[in-house]
mmCIF file of C-alpha atoms in Angstrom:
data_model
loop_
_atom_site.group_PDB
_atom_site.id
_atom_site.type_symbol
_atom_site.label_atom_id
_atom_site.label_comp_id
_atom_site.label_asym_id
_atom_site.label_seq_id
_atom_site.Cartn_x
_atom_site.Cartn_y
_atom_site.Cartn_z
ATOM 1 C CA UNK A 468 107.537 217.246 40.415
ATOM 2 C CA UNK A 469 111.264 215.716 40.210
ATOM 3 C CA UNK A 470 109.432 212.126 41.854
ATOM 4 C CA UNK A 471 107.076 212.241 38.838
ATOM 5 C CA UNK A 472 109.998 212.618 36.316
ATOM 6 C CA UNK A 473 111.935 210.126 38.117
ATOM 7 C CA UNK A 474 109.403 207.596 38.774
ATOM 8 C CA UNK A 475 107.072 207.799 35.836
ATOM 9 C CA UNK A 476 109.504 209.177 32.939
ATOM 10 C CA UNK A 477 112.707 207.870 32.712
ATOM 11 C CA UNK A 478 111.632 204.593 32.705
ATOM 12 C CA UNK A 479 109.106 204.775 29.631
ATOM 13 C CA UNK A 480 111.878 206.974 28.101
ATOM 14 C CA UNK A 481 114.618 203.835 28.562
ATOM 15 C CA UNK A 482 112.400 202.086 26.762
ATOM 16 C CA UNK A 483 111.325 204.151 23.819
ATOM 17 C CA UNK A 484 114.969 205.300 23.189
ATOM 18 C CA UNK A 485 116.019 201.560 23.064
ATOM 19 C CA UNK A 486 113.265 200.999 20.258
ATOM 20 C CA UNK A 487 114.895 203.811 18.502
ATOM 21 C CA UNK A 488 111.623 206.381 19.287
ATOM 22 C CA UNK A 489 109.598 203.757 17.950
ATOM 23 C CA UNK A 490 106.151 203.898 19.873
ATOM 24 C CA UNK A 491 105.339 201.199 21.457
ATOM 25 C CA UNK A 492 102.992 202.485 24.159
ATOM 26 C CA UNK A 493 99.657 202.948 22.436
ATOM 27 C CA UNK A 494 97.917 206.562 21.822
ATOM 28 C CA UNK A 495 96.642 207.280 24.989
ATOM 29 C CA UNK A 496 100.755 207.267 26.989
ATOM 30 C CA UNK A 497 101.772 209.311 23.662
ATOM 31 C CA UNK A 498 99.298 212.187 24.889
ATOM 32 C CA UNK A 499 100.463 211.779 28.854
ATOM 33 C CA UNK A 500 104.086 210.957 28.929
ATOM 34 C CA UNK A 501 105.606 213.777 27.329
ATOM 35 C CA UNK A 502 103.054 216.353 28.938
ATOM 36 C CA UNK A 503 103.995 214.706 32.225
ATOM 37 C CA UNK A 504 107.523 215.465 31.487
ATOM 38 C CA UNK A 505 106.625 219.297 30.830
ATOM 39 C CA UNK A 506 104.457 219.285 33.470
ATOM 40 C CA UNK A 507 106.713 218.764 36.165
ATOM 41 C CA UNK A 508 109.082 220.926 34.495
ATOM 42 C CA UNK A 509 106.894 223.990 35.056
ATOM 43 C CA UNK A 510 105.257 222.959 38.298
ATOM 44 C CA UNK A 511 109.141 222.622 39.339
ATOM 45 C CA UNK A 512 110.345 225.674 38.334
ATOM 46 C CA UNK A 513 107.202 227.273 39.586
ATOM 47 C CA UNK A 514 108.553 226.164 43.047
ATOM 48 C CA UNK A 515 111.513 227.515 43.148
ATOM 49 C CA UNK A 516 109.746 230.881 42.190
ATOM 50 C CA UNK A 517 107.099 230.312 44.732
ATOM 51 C CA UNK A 518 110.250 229.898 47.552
ATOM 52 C CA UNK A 519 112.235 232.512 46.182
ATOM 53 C CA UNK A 520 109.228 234.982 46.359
ATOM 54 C CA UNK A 521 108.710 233.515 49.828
ATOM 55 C CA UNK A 522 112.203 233.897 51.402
ATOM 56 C CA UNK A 523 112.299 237.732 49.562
ATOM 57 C CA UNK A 524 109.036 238.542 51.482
ATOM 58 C CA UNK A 525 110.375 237.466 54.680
ATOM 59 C CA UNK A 526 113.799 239.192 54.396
ATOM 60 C CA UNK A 527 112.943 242.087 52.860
ATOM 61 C CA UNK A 528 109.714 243.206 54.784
ATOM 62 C CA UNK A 529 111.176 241.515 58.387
ATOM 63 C CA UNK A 530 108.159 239.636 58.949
ATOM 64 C CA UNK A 531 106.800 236.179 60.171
ATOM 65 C CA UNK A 532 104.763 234.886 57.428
ATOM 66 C CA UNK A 533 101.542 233.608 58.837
ATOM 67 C CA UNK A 534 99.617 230.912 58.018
ATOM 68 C CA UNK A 535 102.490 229.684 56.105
ATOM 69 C CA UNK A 536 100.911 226.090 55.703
ATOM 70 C CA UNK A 537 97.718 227.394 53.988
ATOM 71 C CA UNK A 538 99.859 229.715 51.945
ATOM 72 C CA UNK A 539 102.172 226.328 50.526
ATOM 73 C CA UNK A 540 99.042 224.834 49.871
ATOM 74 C CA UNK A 541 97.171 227.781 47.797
ATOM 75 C CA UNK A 542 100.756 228.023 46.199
ATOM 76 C CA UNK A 543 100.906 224.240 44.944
ATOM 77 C CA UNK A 544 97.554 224.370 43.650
ATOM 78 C CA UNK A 545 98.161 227.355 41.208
ATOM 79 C CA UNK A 546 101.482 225.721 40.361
ATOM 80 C CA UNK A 547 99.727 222.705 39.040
ATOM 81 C CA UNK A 548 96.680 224.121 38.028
ATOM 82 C CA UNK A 549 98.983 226.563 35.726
ATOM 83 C CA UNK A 550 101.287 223.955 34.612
ATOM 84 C CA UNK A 551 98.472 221.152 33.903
ATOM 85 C CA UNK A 552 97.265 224.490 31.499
ATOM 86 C CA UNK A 553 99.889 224.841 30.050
ATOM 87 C CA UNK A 554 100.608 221.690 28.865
ATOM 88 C CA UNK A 555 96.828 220.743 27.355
ATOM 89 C CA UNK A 556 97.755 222.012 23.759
ATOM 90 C CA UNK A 557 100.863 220.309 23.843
ATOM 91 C CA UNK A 558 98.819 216.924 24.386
ATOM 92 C CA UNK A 559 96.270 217.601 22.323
ATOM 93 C CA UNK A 560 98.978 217.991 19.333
ATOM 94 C CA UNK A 561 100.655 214.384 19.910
ATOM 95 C CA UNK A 562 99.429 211.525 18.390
ATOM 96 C CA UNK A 563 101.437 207.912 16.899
ATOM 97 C CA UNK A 564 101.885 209.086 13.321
ATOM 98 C CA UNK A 565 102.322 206.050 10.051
ATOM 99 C CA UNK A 566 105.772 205.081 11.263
ATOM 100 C CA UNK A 567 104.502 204.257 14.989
ATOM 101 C CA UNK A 568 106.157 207.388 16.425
ATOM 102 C CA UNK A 569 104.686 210.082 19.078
ATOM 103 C CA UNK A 570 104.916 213.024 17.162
ATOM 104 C CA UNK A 571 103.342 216.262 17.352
ATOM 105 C CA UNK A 572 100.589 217.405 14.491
ATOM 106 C CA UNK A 573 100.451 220.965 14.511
ATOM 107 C CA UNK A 574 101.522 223.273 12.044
ATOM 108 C CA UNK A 575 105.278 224.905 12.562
ATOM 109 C CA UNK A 576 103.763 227.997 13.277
ATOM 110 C CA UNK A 577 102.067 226.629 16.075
ATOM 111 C CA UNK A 578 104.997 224.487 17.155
ATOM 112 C CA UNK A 579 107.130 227.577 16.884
ATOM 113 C CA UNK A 580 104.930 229.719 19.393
ATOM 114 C CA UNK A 581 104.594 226.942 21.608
ATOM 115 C CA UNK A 582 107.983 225.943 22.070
ATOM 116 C CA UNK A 583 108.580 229.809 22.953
ATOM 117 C CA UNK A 584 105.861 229.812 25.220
ATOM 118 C CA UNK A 585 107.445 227.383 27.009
ATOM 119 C CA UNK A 586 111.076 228.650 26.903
ATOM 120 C CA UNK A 587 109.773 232.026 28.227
ATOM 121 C CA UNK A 588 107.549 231.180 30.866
ATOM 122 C CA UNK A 589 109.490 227.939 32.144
ATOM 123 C CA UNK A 590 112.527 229.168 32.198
ATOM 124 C CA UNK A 591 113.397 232.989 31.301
ATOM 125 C CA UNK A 592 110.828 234.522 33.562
ATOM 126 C CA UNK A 593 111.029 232.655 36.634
ATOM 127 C CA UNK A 594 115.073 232.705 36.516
ATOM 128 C CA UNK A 595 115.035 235.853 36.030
ATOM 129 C CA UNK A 596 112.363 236.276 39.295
ATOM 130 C CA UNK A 597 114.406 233.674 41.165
ATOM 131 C CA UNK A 598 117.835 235.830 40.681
ATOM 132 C CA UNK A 599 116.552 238.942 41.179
ATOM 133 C CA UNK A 600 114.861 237.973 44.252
ATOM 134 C CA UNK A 601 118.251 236.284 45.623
ATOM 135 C CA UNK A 602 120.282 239.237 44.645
ATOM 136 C CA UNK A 603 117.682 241.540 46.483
ATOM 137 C CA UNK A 604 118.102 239.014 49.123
ATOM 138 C CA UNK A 605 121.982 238.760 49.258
ATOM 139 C CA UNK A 606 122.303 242.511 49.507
ATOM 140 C CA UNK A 607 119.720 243.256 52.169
ATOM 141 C CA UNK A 608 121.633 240.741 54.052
ATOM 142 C CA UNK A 609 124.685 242.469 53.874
ATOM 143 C CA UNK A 610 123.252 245.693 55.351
ATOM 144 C CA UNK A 611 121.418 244.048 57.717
ATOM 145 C CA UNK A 612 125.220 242.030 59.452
ATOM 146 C CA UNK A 613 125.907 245.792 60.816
ATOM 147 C CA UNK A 614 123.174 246.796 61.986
ATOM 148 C CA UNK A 615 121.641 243.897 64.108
ATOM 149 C CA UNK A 616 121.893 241.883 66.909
ATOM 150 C CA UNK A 617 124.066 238.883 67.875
ATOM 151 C CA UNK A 618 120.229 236.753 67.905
ATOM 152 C CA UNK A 619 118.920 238.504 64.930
ATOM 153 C CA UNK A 620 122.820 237.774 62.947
ATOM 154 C CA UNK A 621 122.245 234.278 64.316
ATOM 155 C CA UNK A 622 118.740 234.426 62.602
ATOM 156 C CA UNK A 623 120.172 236.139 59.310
ATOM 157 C CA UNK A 624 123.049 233.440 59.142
ATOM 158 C CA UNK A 625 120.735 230.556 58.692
ATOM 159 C CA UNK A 626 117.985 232.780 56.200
ATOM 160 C CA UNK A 627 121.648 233.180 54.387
ATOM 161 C CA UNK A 628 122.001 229.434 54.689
ATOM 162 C CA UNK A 629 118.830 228.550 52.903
ATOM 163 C CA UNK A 630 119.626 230.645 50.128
ATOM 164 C CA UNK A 631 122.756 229.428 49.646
ATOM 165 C CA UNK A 632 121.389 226.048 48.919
ATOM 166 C CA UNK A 633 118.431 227.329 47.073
ATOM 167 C CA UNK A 634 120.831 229.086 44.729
ATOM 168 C CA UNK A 635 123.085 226.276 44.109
ATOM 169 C CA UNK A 636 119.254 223.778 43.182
ATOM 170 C CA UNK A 637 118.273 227.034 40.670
ATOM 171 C CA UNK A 638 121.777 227.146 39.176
ATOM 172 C CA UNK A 639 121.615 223.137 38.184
ATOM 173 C CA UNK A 640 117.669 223.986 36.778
ATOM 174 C CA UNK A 641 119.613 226.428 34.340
ATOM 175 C CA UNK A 642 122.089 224.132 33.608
ATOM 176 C CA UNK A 643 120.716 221.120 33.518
ATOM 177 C CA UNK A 644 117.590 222.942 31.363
ATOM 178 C CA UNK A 645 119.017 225.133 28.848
ATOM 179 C CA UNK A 646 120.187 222.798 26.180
ATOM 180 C CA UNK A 647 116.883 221.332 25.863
ATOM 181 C CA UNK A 648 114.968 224.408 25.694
ATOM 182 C CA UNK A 649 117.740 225.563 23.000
ATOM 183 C CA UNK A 650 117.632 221.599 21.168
ATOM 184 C CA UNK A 651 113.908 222.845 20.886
ATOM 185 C CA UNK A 652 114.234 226.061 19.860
ATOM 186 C CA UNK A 653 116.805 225.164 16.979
ATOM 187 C CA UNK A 654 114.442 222.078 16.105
ATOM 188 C CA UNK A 655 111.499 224.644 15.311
ATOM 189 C CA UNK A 656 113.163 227.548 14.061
ATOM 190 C CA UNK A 657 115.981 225.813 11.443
ATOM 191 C CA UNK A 658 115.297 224.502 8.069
ATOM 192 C CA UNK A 659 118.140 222.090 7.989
ATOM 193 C CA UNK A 660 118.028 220.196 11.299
ATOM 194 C CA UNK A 661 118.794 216.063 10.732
ATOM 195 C CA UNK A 662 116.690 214.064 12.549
ATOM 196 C CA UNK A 663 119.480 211.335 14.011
ATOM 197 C CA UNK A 664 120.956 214.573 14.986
ATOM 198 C CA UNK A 665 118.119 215.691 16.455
ATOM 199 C CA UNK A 666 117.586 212.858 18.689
ATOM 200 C CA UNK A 667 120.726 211.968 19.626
ATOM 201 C CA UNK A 668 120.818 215.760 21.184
ATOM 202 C CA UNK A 669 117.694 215.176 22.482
ATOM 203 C CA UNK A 670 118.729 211.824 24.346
ATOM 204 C CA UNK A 671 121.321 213.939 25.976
ATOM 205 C CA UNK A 672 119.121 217.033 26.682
ATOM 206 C CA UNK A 673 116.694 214.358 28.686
ATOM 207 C CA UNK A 674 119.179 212.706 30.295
ATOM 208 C CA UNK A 675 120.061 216.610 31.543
ATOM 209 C CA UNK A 676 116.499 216.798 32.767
ATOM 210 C CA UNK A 677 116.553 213.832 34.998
ATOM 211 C CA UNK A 678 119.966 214.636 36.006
ATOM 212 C CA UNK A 679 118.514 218.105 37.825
ATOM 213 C CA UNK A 680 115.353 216.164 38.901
ATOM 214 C CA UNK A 681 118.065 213.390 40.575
ATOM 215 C CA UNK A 682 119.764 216.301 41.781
ATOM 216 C CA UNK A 683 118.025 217.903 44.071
ATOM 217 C CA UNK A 684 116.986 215.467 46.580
ATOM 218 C CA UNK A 685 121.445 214.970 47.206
ATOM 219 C CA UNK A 686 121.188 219.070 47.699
ATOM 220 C CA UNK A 687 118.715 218.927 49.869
ATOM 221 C CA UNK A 688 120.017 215.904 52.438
ATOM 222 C CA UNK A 689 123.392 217.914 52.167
ATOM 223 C CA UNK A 690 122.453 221.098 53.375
ATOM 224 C CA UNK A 691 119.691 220.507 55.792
ATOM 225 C CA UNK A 692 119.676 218.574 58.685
ATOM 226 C CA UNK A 693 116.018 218.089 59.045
ATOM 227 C CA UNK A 694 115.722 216.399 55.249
ATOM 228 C CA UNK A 695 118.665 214.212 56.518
ATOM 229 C CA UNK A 696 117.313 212.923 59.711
ATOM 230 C CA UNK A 697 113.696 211.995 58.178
ATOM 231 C CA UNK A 698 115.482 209.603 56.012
ATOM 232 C CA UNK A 699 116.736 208.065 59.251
#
């Protein structure tokens, strides 16, 4: 998800905010590009619920998870089989309007429930999974540091490990997230909203997104060895 916003948005998105959101890409890239964006957004954040759910399973039940690799894989299908779905009314509403740019076409209504859609199910639901599984997590480690053995501390300290870096990759989604889910929210809901105020808020919202996509692989070769030494 975060190599398809690196590699296939940002640089289509250079060049349409250089043109001043003028379209220059045809209709068929106005119906893909921004879906790809959302897209990836959901299938990302569907991840880190996926892992979250994972590591809360395996904590909180003290079991080996078996057939873990068939498990990943029936995981990542529903994550992009649910966030290709979700995003097929969004592309189906864009098309290059009279003054060449990729606009959506549906009524506000529509645009309203959609962009809600989105905010809940991208963002407040599977934050709100992802902290309550840490917390659930975090505290059934803390019982667990009196009452085991050196091996199984040992095995606890490096569970704890994982979530630590886990946490700190959710905490930059919120961050990095939130302003464009609220730039959207204020877009569809407010009556008085200027569009070169609009999209100068939006160039910094996206610039947020790739920022957390950009983000995560530094995380990662920081706090594992094993991402580190493939790179080698």
């Amino acid at each position: 998800a975060d190599l398809a916003i690196t590699v296939l948005c940002i640089p289509f998105d250079i060049a349409i905010q250089k043109n001043s959101y003028v379209w220059p890409f045809g209709a068929f890239m106005c119906k893909v590009l921004y879906p790809i964006m959302t897209m990836s957004a959901f299938a990302s954040v569907g991840t880190l619920t996926a892992i979250a759910l994972n590591r809360y399973i395996a904590v909180m039940k003290a079991m080996r998870v078996y057939g873990a690799k068939k498990r990943a894989k029936l995981a990542i299908s529903l994550i992009w089989a649910f966030s290709f779905s979700a995003v097929l009314p969004y592309a189906l509403a864009l098309e290059v309007d009279q003054n060449a740019k990729c606009v959506e076409t549906w009524s506000s209504s529509y645009s309203q429930c959609y962009t809600l859609f989105i905010f809940v199910f991208q963002y407040v639901i599977p934050l709100s999974v992802i902290t309550a599984a840490y917390v659930a997590i975090g505290l059934q480690l803390r019982r667990n540091r009196a009452n085991l053995a050196a091996a199984h501390r040992r095995q606890d300290r490096d569970v704890a490990k994982v979530v630590r870096m886990m946490t700190i990759v959710v905490l930059i989604f919120a961050v990095c997230m939130l302003p464009n889910h609220m730039l959207w929210i204020f877009r569809d809901f407010s009556s008085s909203f200027d569009d070169s105020l609009r999209e100068t808020l939006q160039h910094w919202g996206e610039i947020l997104i790739y920022a957390n996509s950009s983000s995560n692989p530094i995380v990662y070769s920081i706090c594992i060895e094993e991402f580190r030494m493939a790179f080698k």
